[in-house]
Amino acid sequence: MGFSFVEVGSVTPLPQPGNPKPRVFRLKEDLAIINRYGFNSDGHEAVYERLSQLPPPGHRKAVLGVNLGKNKNSVDHVQDFILGVKKFGPVADYLVINISSPNTPGLRNLQHREELGKLVSAVVTARDSLSGTHKPPLLLKIAPDLSDDDKKDIASVILKNENRIDGLIVSNTTVTRPLWLESAERQEVGGLSGQPLKSLATHTVTDMYRLTRGLIPIIGVGGVASGQDAYEKICAGASLVQVYTGLVYHGPLLVHRITNELEDLLRLHGFSTVTEAVGVDCKQ
Ligand SMILES: Cc1cc2nc3c(=O)[nH]c(=O)nc-3n(C[C@H](O)[C@H](O)[C@H](O)COP(=O)(O)O)c2cc1C
């Protein structure tokens, strides 16, 4: 389809069914989705079985990320992520610590300073202790609904040398509901994605790029459905871009459209590579 990387998950340690159906809603008039899946997952063992049939890291045509979640009923949240790092470290090109899904009670509290410090230090230690030479980068996936203080705290925790996280994914879905949403389903409980999330997610990319002084690579995600959208995420500070809801509304040809449009936009603005454009809006 033209993607250069794919991310699977969120995967929970034990299998769990997620929330009762219906749990995903198309907001067609708004080119958006609200979901409250609540991590329906086959669990580590089943997902590991599937992924271990692929060629190993370094021998694949595309980059594979594994996004780690926690079970709804787990008592030790940190332990769930440590288990994920140990299980999927050997088969993933990168790992995501997802602490920003709105559909798992308590998960987003892990974004607060003290808890985040403990979590990050535990997962970095688990990754560094993996046997062999393959030690995949660890990325943290954050919400778009953070206060300025939350964002500062996250930046300061992940910039500490001993806690060094390799990247951020910005952002997950929002629990906010812009007043201008038109679709009947707009008051469904869950996380909102797609077009109405776009500017909120891009602002969060800008904030995190500034707070981390461009030292931590950012994957920009939220409402991307054109080359222009991808270009805005890159200028805000993203080195890579992901798409989810856009694919639901525009179909598989979207990927080539985005990359073609992006190439034209980069050239138009005098850039010869994506790297040159990363964060330019924050440097003015
Ligand atoms: C149906 C649905 C399920 C999702 N499940 C997860 C998930 O399990 N883990 C996660 O980190 N993000 C999940 N997301 C969030 C997306 O990965 C992405 O961060 C968000 O939707 C914003 O991007 P988009 O506007 O391109 O959809 C989900 C999004 C949707 C629409």
PDB file of C-alpha atoms and ligand atoms in Angstrom:
ATOM      1  CA  MET A   1       0.000   0.000   0.000  1.00  0.00           C
ATOM      2  CA  GLY A   2       3.005   2.318   0.193  1.00  0.00           C
ATOM      3  CA  PHE A   3       3.477   2.450   3.944  1.00  0.00           C
ATOM      4  CA  SER A   4       7.041   2.352   5.247  1.00  0.00           C
ATOM      5  CA  PHE A   5       6.054   1.181   8.699  1.00  0.00           C
ATOM      6  CA  VAL A   6       3.164  -0.477  10.504  1.00  0.00           C
ATOM      7  CA  GLU A   7       2.252  -0.603  14.179  1.00  0.00           C
ATOM      8  CA  VAL A   8       0.176  -3.376  15.755  1.00  0.00           C
ATOM      9  CA  GLY A   9      -1.716  -3.181  19.047  1.00  0.00           C
ATOM     10  CA  SER A  10      -2.388  -2.200  21.634  1.00  0.00           C
ATOM     11  CA  VAL A  11      -1.575  -5.704  22.895  1.00  0.00           C
ATOM     12  CA  THR A  12      -2.441  -6.638  26.485  1.00  0.00           C
ATOM     13  CA  PRO A  13      -0.595  -9.367  28.475  1.00  0.00           C
ATOM     14  CA  LEU A  14      -3.669 -11.594  28.919  1.00  0.00           C
ATOM     15  CA  PRO A  15      -6.458 -11.975  26.365  1.00  0.00           C
ATOM     16  CA  GLN A  16      -9.445  -9.720  27.128  1.00  0.00           C
ATOM     17  CA  PRO A  17     -12.693  -8.991  25.247  1.00  0.00           C
ATOM     18  CA  GLY A  18     -12.729  -5.166  25.506  1.00  0.00           C
ATOM     19  CA  ASN A  19     -15.936  -3.179  26.029  1.00  0.00           C
ATOM     20  CA  PRO A  20     -19.403  -4.389  25.000  1.00  0.00           C
ATOM     21  CA  LYS A  21     -20.563  -3.601  21.455  1.00  0.00           C
ATOM     22  CA  PRO A  22     -21.368  -1.164  19.945  1.00  0.00           C
ATOM     23  CA  ARG A  23     -17.970   0.375  20.708  1.00  0.00           C
ATOM     24  CA  VAL A  24     -16.956   2.134  17.494  1.00  0.00           C
ATOM     25  CA  PHE A  25     -18.927   4.878  15.745  1.00  0.00           C
ATOM     26  CA  ARG A  26     -18.385   6.650  12.433  1.00  0.00           C
ATOM     27  CA  LEU A  27     -19.070  10.400  12.578  1.00  0.00           C
ATOM     28  CA  LYS A  28     -19.445  10.661   8.802  1.00  0.00           C
ATOM     29  CA  GLU A  29     -20.307  14.369   8.561  1.00  0.00           C
ATOM     30  CA  ASP A  30     -17.195  15.170  10.600  1.00  0.00           C
ATOM     31  CA  LEU A  31     -14.822  12.658   8.939  1.00  0.00           C
ATOM     32  CA  ALA A  32     -14.213  11.329  12.440  1.00  0.00           C
ATOM     33  CA  ILE A  33     -14.510   8.202  14.589  1.00  0.00           C
ATOM     34  CA  ILE A  34     -15.328   7.718  18.250  1.00  0.00           C
ATOM     35  CA  ASN A  35     -14.085   4.417  19.657  1.00  0.00           C
ATOM     36  CA  ARG A  36     -14.269   2.833  23.071  1.00  0.00           C
ATOM     37  CA  TYR A  37     -12.851  -0.570  22.190  1.00  0.00           C
ATOM     38  CA  GLY A  38     -11.117  -0.807  25.571  1.00  0.00           C
ATOM     39  CA  PHE A  39      -8.184  -2.904  24.286  1.00  0.00           C
ATOM     40  CA  ASN A  40      -9.894  -5.963  22.846  1.00  0.00           C
ATOM     41  CA  SER A  41      -6.808  -8.130  22.507  1.00  0.00           C
ATOM     42  CA  ASP A  42      -5.853 -11.757  21.901  1.00  0.00           C
ATOM     43  CA  GLY A  43      -3.059 -11.213  24.443  1.00  0.00           C
ATOM     44  CA  HIS A  44       0.730 -11.458  24.304  1.00  0.00           C
ATOM     45  CA  GLU A  45       1.026 -15.159  23.573  1.00  0.00           C
ATOM     46  CA  ALA A  46      -1.251 -15.252  20.497  1.00  0.00           C
ATOM     47  CA  VAL A  47       0.148 -12.035  19.004  1.00  0.00           C
ATOM     48  CA  TYR A  48       3.722 -13.189  19.633  1.00  0.00           C
ATOM     49  CA  GLU A  49       2.985 -16.480  17.818  1.00  0.00           C
ATOM     50  CA  ARG A  50       1.863 -14.501  14.741  1.00  0.00           C
ATOM     51  CA  LEU A  51       4.691 -11.995  14.736  1.00  0.00           C
ATOM     52  CA  SER A  52       7.399 -14.599  15.272  1.00  0.00           C
ATOM     53  CA  GLN A  53       6.460 -16.095  11.872  1.00  0.00           C
ATOM     54  CA  LEU A  54       7.727 -12.926  10.161  1.00  0.00           C
ATOM     55  CA  PRO A  55      11.361 -12.496   9.201  1.00  0.00           C
ATOM     56  CA  PRO A  56      13.308 -11.111  12.186  1.00  0.00           C
ATOM     57  CA  PRO A  57      14.080  -7.393  12.692  1.00  0.00           C
ATOM     58  CA  GLY A  58      16.590  -6.172  10.143  1.00  0.00           C
ATOM     59  CA  HIS A  59      15.390  -8.699   7.545  1.00  0.00           C
ATOM     60  CA  ARG A  60      11.965  -7.215   6.758  1.00  0.00           C
ATOM     61  CA  LYS A  61      10.858  -4.901   3.977  1.00  0.00           C
ATOM     62  CA  ALA A  62       9.032  -2.562   6.369  1.00  0.00           C
ATOM     63  CA  VAL A  63       9.461  -1.424   9.946  1.00  0.00           C
ATOM     64  CA  LEU A  64       7.203  -3.131  12.514  1.00  0.00           C
ATOM     65  CA  GLY A  65       6.174  -1.427  15.751  1.00  0.00           C
ATOM     66  CA  VAL A  66       4.414  -3.218  18.598  1.00  0.00           C
ATOM     67  CA  ASN A  67       2.154  -1.053  20.757  1.00  0.00           C
ATOM     68  CA  LEU A  68       1.859  -2.263  24.353  1.00  0.00           C
ATOM     69  CA  GLY A  69      -1.187  -1.863  26.571  1.00  0.00           C
ATOM     70  CA  LYS A  70      -2.255  -3.102  29.985  1.00  0.00           C
ATOM     71  CA  ASN A  71      -5.074  -5.381  31.071  1.00  0.00           C
ATOM     72  CA  LYS A  72      -8.165  -3.700  32.462  1.00  0.00           C
ATOM     73  CA  ASN A  73      -7.977  -5.732  35.690  1.00  0.00           C
ATOM     74  CA  SER A  74      -4.243  -5.735  36.229  1.00  0.00           C
ATOM     75  CA  VAL A  75      -3.100  -4.500  39.621  1.00  0.00           C
ATOM     76  CA  ASP A  76       0.485  -3.684  38.676  1.00  0.00           C
ATOM     77  CA  HIS A  77       0.364  -1.442  35.603  1.00  0.00           C
ATOM     78  CA  VAL A  78       4.133  -1.121  35.335  1.00  0.00           C
ATOM     79  CA  GLN A  79       4.535  -4.911  35.354  1.00  0.00           C
ATOM     80  CA  ASP A  80       2.176  -5.230  32.336  1.00  0.00           C
ATOM     81  CA  PHE A  81       4.460  -2.963  30.303  1.00  0.00           C
ATOM     82  CA  ILE A  82       7.621  -4.741  31.484  1.00  0.00           C
ATOM     83  CA  LEU A  83       6.088  -8.060  30.334  1.00  0.00           C
ATOM     84  CA  GLY A  84       5.355  -6.453  26.951  1.00  0.00           C
ATOM     85  CA  VAL A  85       8.920  -5.203  26.526  1.00  0.00           C
ATOM     86  CA  LYS A  86      10.319  -8.641  27.373  1.00  0.00           C
ATOM     87  CA  LYS A  87       7.893 -10.517  25.106  1.00  0.00           C
ATOM     88  CA  PHE A  88       7.986  -8.284  22.024  1.00  0.00           C
ATOM     89  CA  GLY A  89      11.447  -6.709  22.299  1.00  0.00           C
ATOM     90  CA  PRO A  90      13.016  -9.528  20.241  1.00  0.00           C
ATOM     91  CA  VAL A  91      10.477  -9.324  17.368  1.00  0.00           C
ATOM     92  CA  ALA A  92       9.715  -5.578  17.158  1.00  0.00           C
ATOM     93  CA  ASP A  93      11.643  -2.830  15.367  1.00  0.00           C
ATOM     94  CA  TYR A  94      10.236  -0.419  17.945  1.00  0.00           C
ATOM     95  CA  LEU A  95       8.006  -0.650  21.001  1.00  0.00           C
ATOM     96  CA  VAL A  96       5.287   1.764  22.106  1.00  0.00           C
ATOM     97  CA  ILE A  97       4.327   2.367  25.718  1.00  0.00           C
ATOM     98  CA  ASN A  98       0.716   3.438  25.300  1.00  0.00           C
ATOM     99  CA  ILE A  99      -0.359   5.449  28.341  1.00  0.00           C
ATOM    100  CA  SER A 100      -2.933   7.567  26.577  1.00  0.00           C
ATOM    101  CA  SER A 101      -5.955   5.458  25.586  1.00  0.00           C
ATOM    102  CA  PRO A 102      -9.054   6.996  27.163  1.00  0.00           C
ATOM    103  CA  ASN A 103     -10.873   3.652  27.369  1.00  0.00           C
ATOM    104  CA  THR A 104      -8.854   1.902  30.083  1.00  0.00           C
ATOM    105  CA  PRO A 105      -9.541   3.332  33.552  1.00  0.00           C
ATOM    106  CA  GLY A 106      -6.434   4.758  35.234  1.00  0.00           C
ATOM    107  CA  LEU A 107      -4.149   4.383  32.197  1.00  0.00           C
ATOM    108  CA  ARG A 108      -3.768   8.083  31.460  1.00  0.00           C
ATOM    109  CA  ASN A 109      -2.704   8.773  35.069  1.00  0.00           C
ATOM    110  CA  LEU A 110       0.596   7.132  34.149  1.00  0.00           C
ATOM    111  CA  GLN A 111       1.363  10.356  32.251  1.00  0.00           C
ATOM    112  CA  HIS A 112       1.823  12.217  35.569  1.00  0.00           C
ATOM    113  CA  ARG A 113       5.345  13.061  36.661  1.00  0.00           C
ATOM    114  CA  GLU A 114       5.995  10.625  39.502  1.00  0.00           C
ATOM    115  CA  GLU A 115       4.248   7.619  37.980  1.00  0.00           C
ATOM    116  CA  LEU A 116       5.769   8.296  34.580  1.00  0.00           C
ATOM    117  CA  GLY A 117       9.258   8.469  36.084  1.00  0.00           C
ATOM    118  CA  LYS A 118       8.832   5.019  37.654  1.00  0.00           C
ATOM    119  CA  LEU A 119       7.279   3.535  34.508  1.00  0.00           C
ATOM    120  CA  VAL A 120       9.893   4.908  32.124  1.00  0.00           C
ATOM    121  CA  SER A 121      12.798   3.832  34.272  1.00  0.00           C
ATOM    122  CA  ALA A 122      11.297   0.299  34.574  1.00  0.00           C
ATOM    123  CA  VAL A 123      10.695  -0.151  30.833  1.00  0.00           C
ATOM    124  CA  VAL A 124      14.078   1.302  29.849  1.00  0.00           C
ATOM    125  CA  THR A 125      15.753  -1.122  32.285  1.00  0.00           C
ATOM    126  CA  ALA A 126      13.718  -4.040  30.859  1.00  0.00           C
ATOM    127  CA  ARG A 127      14.675  -3.078  27.298  1.00  0.00           C
ATOM    128  CA  ASP A 128      18.361  -2.655  28.181  1.00  0.00           C
ATOM    129  CA  SER A 129      18.333  -6.083  29.870  1.00  0.00           C
ATOM    130  CA  LEU A 130      17.069  -7.912  26.772  1.00  0.00           C
ATOM    131  CA  SER A 131      19.526 -10.619  25.803  1.00  0.00           C
ATOM    132  CA  GLY A 132      21.297 -10.332  22.456  1.00  0.00           C
ATOM    133  CA  THR A 133      22.142  -7.222  20.506  1.00  0.00           C
ATOM    134  CA  HIS A 134      18.643  -6.249  19.362  1.00  0.00           C
ATOM    135  CA  LYS A 135      17.391  -3.569  21.773  1.00  0.00           C
ATOM    136  CA  PRO A 136      14.476  -1.823  20.054  1.00  0.00           C
ATOM    137  CA  PRO A 137      13.755   1.881  20.543  1.00  0.00           C
ATOM    138  CA  LEU A 138      11.072   2.690  23.123  1.00  0.00           C
ATOM    139  CA  LEU A 139       8.445   5.284  22.252  1.00  0.00           C
ATOM    140  CA  LEU A 140       5.876   6.844  24.540  1.00  0.00           C
ATOM    141  CA  LYS A 141       2.390   7.519  23.147  1.00  0.00           C
ATOM    142  CA  ILE A 142       0.695  10.507  24.737  1.00  0.00           C
ATOM    143  CA  ALA A 143      -2.771  12.115  24.778  1.00  0.00           C
ATOM    144  CA  PRO A 144      -3.749  15.399  23.132  1.00  0.00           C
ATOM    145  CA  ASP A 145      -5.647  16.445  26.270  1.00  0.00           C
ATOM    146  CA  LEU A 146      -2.684  17.237  28.526  1.00  0.00           C
ATOM    147  CA  SER A 147      -2.289  20.451  30.539  1.00  0.00           C
ATOM    148  CA  ASP A 148       0.798  22.625  30.003  1.00  0.00           C
ATOM    149  CA  ASP A 149       2.193  21.324  33.306  1.00  0.00           C
ATOM    150  CA  ASP A 150       1.643  17.693  32.230  1.00  0.00           C
ATOM    151  CA  LYS A 151       3.555  18.344  29.000  1.00  0.00           C
ATOM    152  CA  LYS A 152       6.435  19.994  30.856  1.00  0.00           C
ATOM    153  CA  ASP A 153       6.582  17.078  33.286  1.00  0.00           C
ATOM    154  CA  ILE A 154       6.647  14.523  30.458  1.00  0.00           C
ATOM    155  CA  ALA A 155       9.426  16.410  28.679  1.00  0.00           C
ATOM    156  CA  SER A 156      11.530  16.663  31.821  1.00  0.00           C
ATOM    157  CA  VAL A 157      11.087  12.955  32.691  1.00  0.00           C
ATOM    158  CA  ILE A 158      11.961  11.657  29.230  1.00  0.00           C
ATOM    159  CA  LEU A 159      14.970  13.935  28.778  1.00  0.00           C
ATOM    160  CA  LYS A 160      16.704  12.542  31.875  1.00  0.00           C
ATOM    161  CA  ASN A 161      19.695  10.525  30.770  1.00  0.00           C
ATOM    162  CA  GLU A 162      18.897   7.432  32.798  1.00  0.00           C
ATOM    163  CA  ASN A 163      15.266   7.506  31.554  1.00  0.00           C
ATOM    164  CA  ARG A 164      16.029   8.352  27.966  1.00  0.00           C
ATOM    165  CA  ILE A 165      13.033   7.506  25.801  1.00  0.00           C
ATOM    166  CA  ASP A 166      13.771   7.198  22.082  1.00  0.00           C
ATOM    167  CA  GLY A 167      10.651   8.870  20.730  1.00  0.00           C
ATOM    168  CA  LEU A 168       7.150  10.187  21.290  1.00  0.00           C
ATOM    169  CA  ILE A 169       3.934   9.361  19.455  1.00  0.00           C
ATOM    170  CA  VAL A 170       1.693  12.411  19.462  1.00  0.00           C
ATOM    171  CA  SER A 171      -1.189  11.816  19.809  1.00  0.00           C
ATOM    172  CA  ASN A 172      -3.848   9.360  20.825  1.00  0.00           C
ATOM    173  CA  THR A 173      -7.582  10.172  20.536  1.00  0.00           C
ATOM    174  CA  THR A 174      -9.192  13.068  22.441  1.00  0.00           C
ATOM    175  CA  VAL A 175     -11.910  12.937  25.088  1.00  0.00           C
ATOM    176  CA  THR A 176     -12.877  16.519  24.204  1.00  0.00           C
ATOM    177  CA  ARG A 177     -15.759  17.261  21.800  1.00  0.00           C
ATOM    178  CA  PRO A 178     -15.389  20.377  19.639  1.00  0.00           C
ATOM    179  CA  LEU A 179     -18.696  22.318  19.708  1.00  0.00           C
ATOM    180  CA  TRP A 180     -18.933  22.311  15.934  1.00  0.00           C
ATOM    181  CA  LEU A 181     -19.255  18.528  15.552  1.00  0.00           C
ATOM    182  CA  GLU A 182     -22.308  17.767  13.407  1.00  0.00           C
ATOM    183  CA  SER A 183     -22.814  14.005  13.565  1.00  0.00           C
ATOM    184  CA  ALA A 184     -25.543  12.487  15.734  1.00  0.00           C
ATOM    185  CA  GLU A 185     -22.991  10.166  17.375  1.00  0.00           C
ATOM    186  CA  ARG A 186     -20.874  13.039  18.728  1.00  0.00           C
ATOM    187  CA  GLN A 187     -21.838  12.446  22.376  1.00  0.00           C
ATOM    188  CA  GLU A 188     -20.846   8.768  22.410  1.00  0.00           C
ATOM    189  CA  VAL A 189     -18.308   8.023  25.137  1.00  0.00           C
ATOM    190  CA  GLY A 190     -14.788   7.259  23.902  1.00  0.00           C
ATOM    191  CA  GLY A 191     -11.849   8.741  22.065  1.00  0.00           C
ATOM    192  CA  LEU A 192     -12.422  11.029  19.075  1.00  0.00           C
ATOM    193  CA  SER A 193     -10.084  10.742  16.070  1.00  0.00           C
ATOM    194  CA  GLY A 194      -9.875  12.069  12.513  1.00  0.00           C
ATOM    195  CA  GLN A 195     -10.412  15.579  11.143  1.00  0.00           C
ATOM    196  CA  PRO A 196     -11.654  17.192  14.424  1.00  0.00           C
ATOM    197  CA  LEU A 197      -8.501  15.979  16.227  1.00  0.00           C
ATOM    198  CA  LYS A 198      -6.078  17.358  13.661  1.00  0.00           C
ATOM    199  CA  SER A 199      -5.198  20.805  14.987  1.00  0.00           C
ATOM    200  CA  LEU A 200      -5.204  19.699  18.639  1.00  0.00           C
ATOM    201  CA  ALA A 201      -2.756  16.892  17.805  1.00  0.00           C
ATOM    202  CA  THR A 202      -0.560  19.206  15.708  1.00  0.00           C
ATOM    203  CA  HIS A 203      -0.407  21.759  18.555  1.00  0.00           C
ATOM    204  CA  THR A 204       0.628  18.979  20.908  1.00  0.00           C
ATOM    205  CA  VAL A 205       3.423  18.022  18.474  1.00  0.00           C
ATOM    206  CA  THR A 206       4.615  21.659  18.478  1.00  0.00           C
ATOM    207  CA  ASP A 207       4.534  21.859  22.278  1.00  0.00           C
ATOM    208  CA  MET A 208       6.445  18.615  22.740  1.00  0.00           C
ATOM    209  CA  TYR A 209       8.997  19.472  20.045  1.00  0.00           C
ATOM    210  CA  ARG A 210       9.696  22.815  21.777  1.00  0.00           C
ATOM    211  CA  LEU A 211       9.792  21.318  25.283  1.00  0.00           C
ATOM    212  CA  THR A 212      12.170  18.553  24.211  1.00  0.00           C
ATOM    213  CA  ARG A 213      14.246  21.035  22.144  1.00  0.00           C
ATOM    214  CA  GLY A 214      13.989  18.783  19.105  1.00  0.00           C
ATOM    215  CA  LEU A 215      16.093  16.119  20.851  1.00  0.00           C
ATOM    216  CA  ILE A 216      13.408  13.390  20.846  1.00  0.00           C
ATOM    217  CA  PRO A 217      12.000  12.190  17.502  1.00  0.00           C
ATOM    218  CA  ILE A 218       8.230  12.557  17.251  1.00  0.00           C
ATOM    219  CA  ILE A 219       5.714  10.499  15.269  1.00  0.00           C
ATOM    220  CA  GLY A 220       2.838  12.846  14.389  1.00  0.00           C
ATOM    221  CA  VAL A 221      -0.672  11.356  14.250  1.00  0.00           C
ATOM    222  CA  GLY A 222      -4.195  12.738  14.342  1.00  0.00           C
ATOM    223  CA  GLY A 223      -6.438  13.696  11.439  1.00  0.00           C
ATOM    224  CA  VAL A 224      -3.921  13.187   8.651  1.00  0.00           C
ATOM    225  CA  ALA A 225      -5.770  12.752   5.324  1.00  0.00           C
ATOM    226  CA  SER A 226      -3.648  14.659   2.786  1.00  0.00           C
ATOM    227  CA  GLY A 227      -0.081  15.617   1.935  1.00  0.00           C
ATOM    228  CA  GLN A 228      -0.791  19.058   3.414  1.00  0.00           C
ATOM    229  CA  ASP A 229      -1.826  17.465   6.747  1.00  0.00           C
ATOM    230  CA  ALA A 230       1.347  15.375   6.820  1.00  0.00           C
ATOM    231  CA  TYR A 231       3.425  18.433   5.901  1.00  0.00           C
ATOM    232  CA  GLU A 232       1.900  20.411   8.802  1.00  0.00           C
ATOM    233  CA  LYS A 233       2.766  17.633  11.272  1.00  0.00           C
ATOM    234  CA  ILE A 234       6.357  17.581   9.957  1.00  0.00           C
ATOM    235  CA  CYS A 235       6.766  21.373  10.150  1.00  0.00           C
ATOM    236  CA  ALA A 236       5.363  21.196  13.709  1.00  0.00           C
ATOM    237  CA  GLY A 237       8.142  18.764  14.659  1.00  0.00           C
ATOM    238  CA  ALA A 238       7.201  15.258  13.488  1.00  0.00           C
ATOM    239  CA  SER A 239       9.859  13.093  11.827  1.00  0.00           C
ATOM    240  CA  LEU A 240       7.311  10.416  10.854  1.00  0.00           C
ATOM    241  CA  VAL A 241       3.550  10.447  10.324  1.00  0.00           C
ATOM    242  CA  GLN A 242       0.861   7.831  11.001  1.00  0.00           C
ATOM    243  CA  VAL A 243      -2.664   7.473   9.641  1.00  0.00           C
ATOM    244  CA  TYR A 244      -5.675   5.624  11.034  1.00  0.00           C
ATOM    245  CA  THR A 245      -9.069   7.331  10.599  1.00  0.00           C
ATOM    246  CA  GLY A 246      -8.053   8.888   7.249  1.00  0.00           C
ATOM    247  CA  LEU A 247      -7.670   5.395   5.856  1.00  0.00           C
ATOM    248  CA  VAL A 248     -11.215   4.509   6.933  1.00  0.00           C
ATOM    249  CA  TYR A 249     -12.705   7.436   4.968  1.00  0.00           C
ATOM    250  CA  HIS A 250     -10.341   7.658   1.993  1.00  0.00           C
ATOM    251  CA  GLY A 251      -9.264   4.054   1.445  1.00  0.00           C
ATOM    252  CA  PRO A 252      -5.915   2.502   0.560  1.00  0.00           C
ATOM    253  CA  LEU A 253      -5.038   4.917  -2.282  1.00  0.00           C
ATOM    254  CA  LEU A 254      -4.656   7.641   0.353  1.00  0.00           C
ATOM    255  CA  VAL A 255      -1.102   6.545   1.124  1.00  0.00           C
ATOM    256  CA  HIS A 256       0.240   7.268  -2.374  1.00  0.00           C
ATOM    257  CA  ARG A 257      -1.731  10.511  -2.521  1.00  0.00           C
ATOM    258  CA  ILE A 258      -0.153  11.684   0.732  1.00  0.00           C
ATOM    259  CA  THR A 259       3.390  10.791  -0.302  1.00  0.00           C
ATOM    260  CA  ASN A 260       3.011  12.383  -3.769  1.00  0.00           C
ATOM    261  CA  GLU A 261       1.486  15.571  -2.384  1.00  0.00           C
ATOM    262  CA  LEU A 262       4.100  15.707   0.348  1.00  0.00           C
ATOM    263  CA  GLU A 263       6.911  15.462  -2.154  1.00  0.00           C
ATOM    264  CA  ASP A 264       5.434  18.383  -4.137  1.00  0.00           C
ATOM    265  CA  LEU A 265       4.963  20.487  -0.992  1.00  0.00           C
ATOM    266  CA  LEU A 266       8.517  19.880   0.197  1.00  0.00           C
ATOM    267  CA  ARG A 267       9.890  20.905  -3.192  1.00  0.00           C
ATOM    268  CA  LEU A 268       7.618  23.963  -3.345  1.00  0.00           C
ATOM    269  CA  HIS A 269       8.979  25.151   0.007  1.00  0.00           C
ATOM    270  CA  GLY A 270      12.594  24.539  -0.988  1.00  0.00           C
ATOM    271  CA  PHE A 271      13.249  21.362   1.027  1.00  0.00           C
ATOM    272  CA  SER A 272      15.012  18.408  -0.561  1.00  0.00           C
ATOM    273  CA  THR A 273      14.265  15.964   2.288  1.00  0.00           C
ATOM    274  CA  VAL A 274      11.637  15.499   4.999  1.00  0.00           C
ATOM    275  CA  THR A 275      14.373  15.900   7.626  1.00  0.00           C
ATOM    276  CA  GLU A 276      15.056  19.473   6.535  1.00  0.00           C
ATOM    277  CA  ALA A 277      11.421  20.426   7.194  1.00  0.00           C
ATOM    278  CA  VAL A 278      11.114  18.807  10.647  1.00  0.00           C
ATOM    279  CA  GLY A 279      10.156  21.451  13.212  1.00  0.00           C
ATOM    280  CA  VAL A 280      10.658  24.474  10.946  1.00  0.00           C
ATOM    281  CA  ASP A 281       7.486  26.096  12.315  1.00  0.00           C
ATOM    282  CA  CYS A 282       9.005  25.974  15.822  1.00  0.00           C
ATOM    283  CA  LYS A 283      12.258  27.628  14.770  1.00  0.00           C
ATOM    284  CA  GLN A 284      10.751  30.881  13.459  1.00  0.00           C
TER     285      GLN A 284
HETATM  286  C1  LIG B   1     -10.923   2.322  16.085  1.00  0.00           C
HETATM  287  C2  LIG B   1      -9.659   2.847  16.698  1.00  0.00           C
HETATM  288  C3  LIG B   1      -8.926   2.034  17.575  1.00  0.00           C
HETATM  289  C4  LIG B   1      -7.737   2.504  18.161  1.00  0.00           C
HETATM  290  N1  LIG B   1      -7.019   1.692  18.995  1.00  0.00           N
HETATM  291  C5  LIG B   1      -5.844   2.130  19.513  1.00  0.00           C
HETATM  292  C6  LIG B   1      -5.055   1.282  20.336  1.00  0.00           C
HETATM  293  O1  LIG B   1      -5.401   0.132  20.606  1.00  0.00           O
HETATM  294  N2  LIG B   1      -3.886   1.771  20.809  1.00  0.00           N
HETATM  295  C7  LIG B   1      -3.441   3.044  20.524  1.00  0.00           C
HETATM  296  O2  LIG B   1      -2.353   3.434  20.958  1.00  0.00           O
HETATM  297  N3  LIG B   1      -4.182   3.876  19.743  1.00  0.00           N
HETATM  298  C8  LIG B   1      -5.356   3.446  19.235  1.00  0.00           C
HETATM  299  N4  LIG B   1      -6.091   4.285  18.437  1.00  0.00           N
HETATM  300  C9  LIG B   1      -5.616   5.668  18.199  1.00  0.00           C
HETATM  301  C10 LIG B   1      -4.903   5.808  16.858  1.00  0.00           C
HETATM  302  O3  LIG B   1      -3.768   4.985  16.818  1.00  0.00           O
HETATM  303  C11 LIG B   1      -4.478   7.276  16.621  1.00  0.00           C
HETATM  304  O4  LIG B   1      -3.541   7.667  17.612  1.00  0.00           O
HETATM  305  C12 LIG B   1      -5.662   8.234  16.662  1.00  0.00           C
HETATM  306  O5  LIG B   1      -6.816   7.626  16.106  1.00  0.00           O
HETATM  307  C13 LIG B   1      -5.385   9.535  15.906  1.00  0.00           C
HETATM  308  O6  LIG B   1      -5.083   9.294  14.547  1.00  0.00           O
HETATM  309  P1  LIG B   1      -6.176   9.375  13.350  1.00  0.00           P
HETATM  310  O7  LIG B   1      -6.883  10.705  13.494  1.00  0.00           O
HETATM  311  O8  LIG B   1      -5.367   9.253  12.092  1.00  0.00           O
HETATM  312  O9  LIG B   1      -7.104   8.249  13.558  1.00  0.00           O
HETATM  313  C14 LIG B   1      -7.277   3.835  17.853  1.00  0.00           C
HETATM  314  C15 LIG B   1      -8.014   4.631  16.966  1.00  0.00           C
HETATM  315  C16 LIG B   1      -9.188   4.159  16.390  1.00  0.00           C
HETATM  316  C17 LIG B   1      -9.959   5.061  15.448  1.00  0.00           C
END
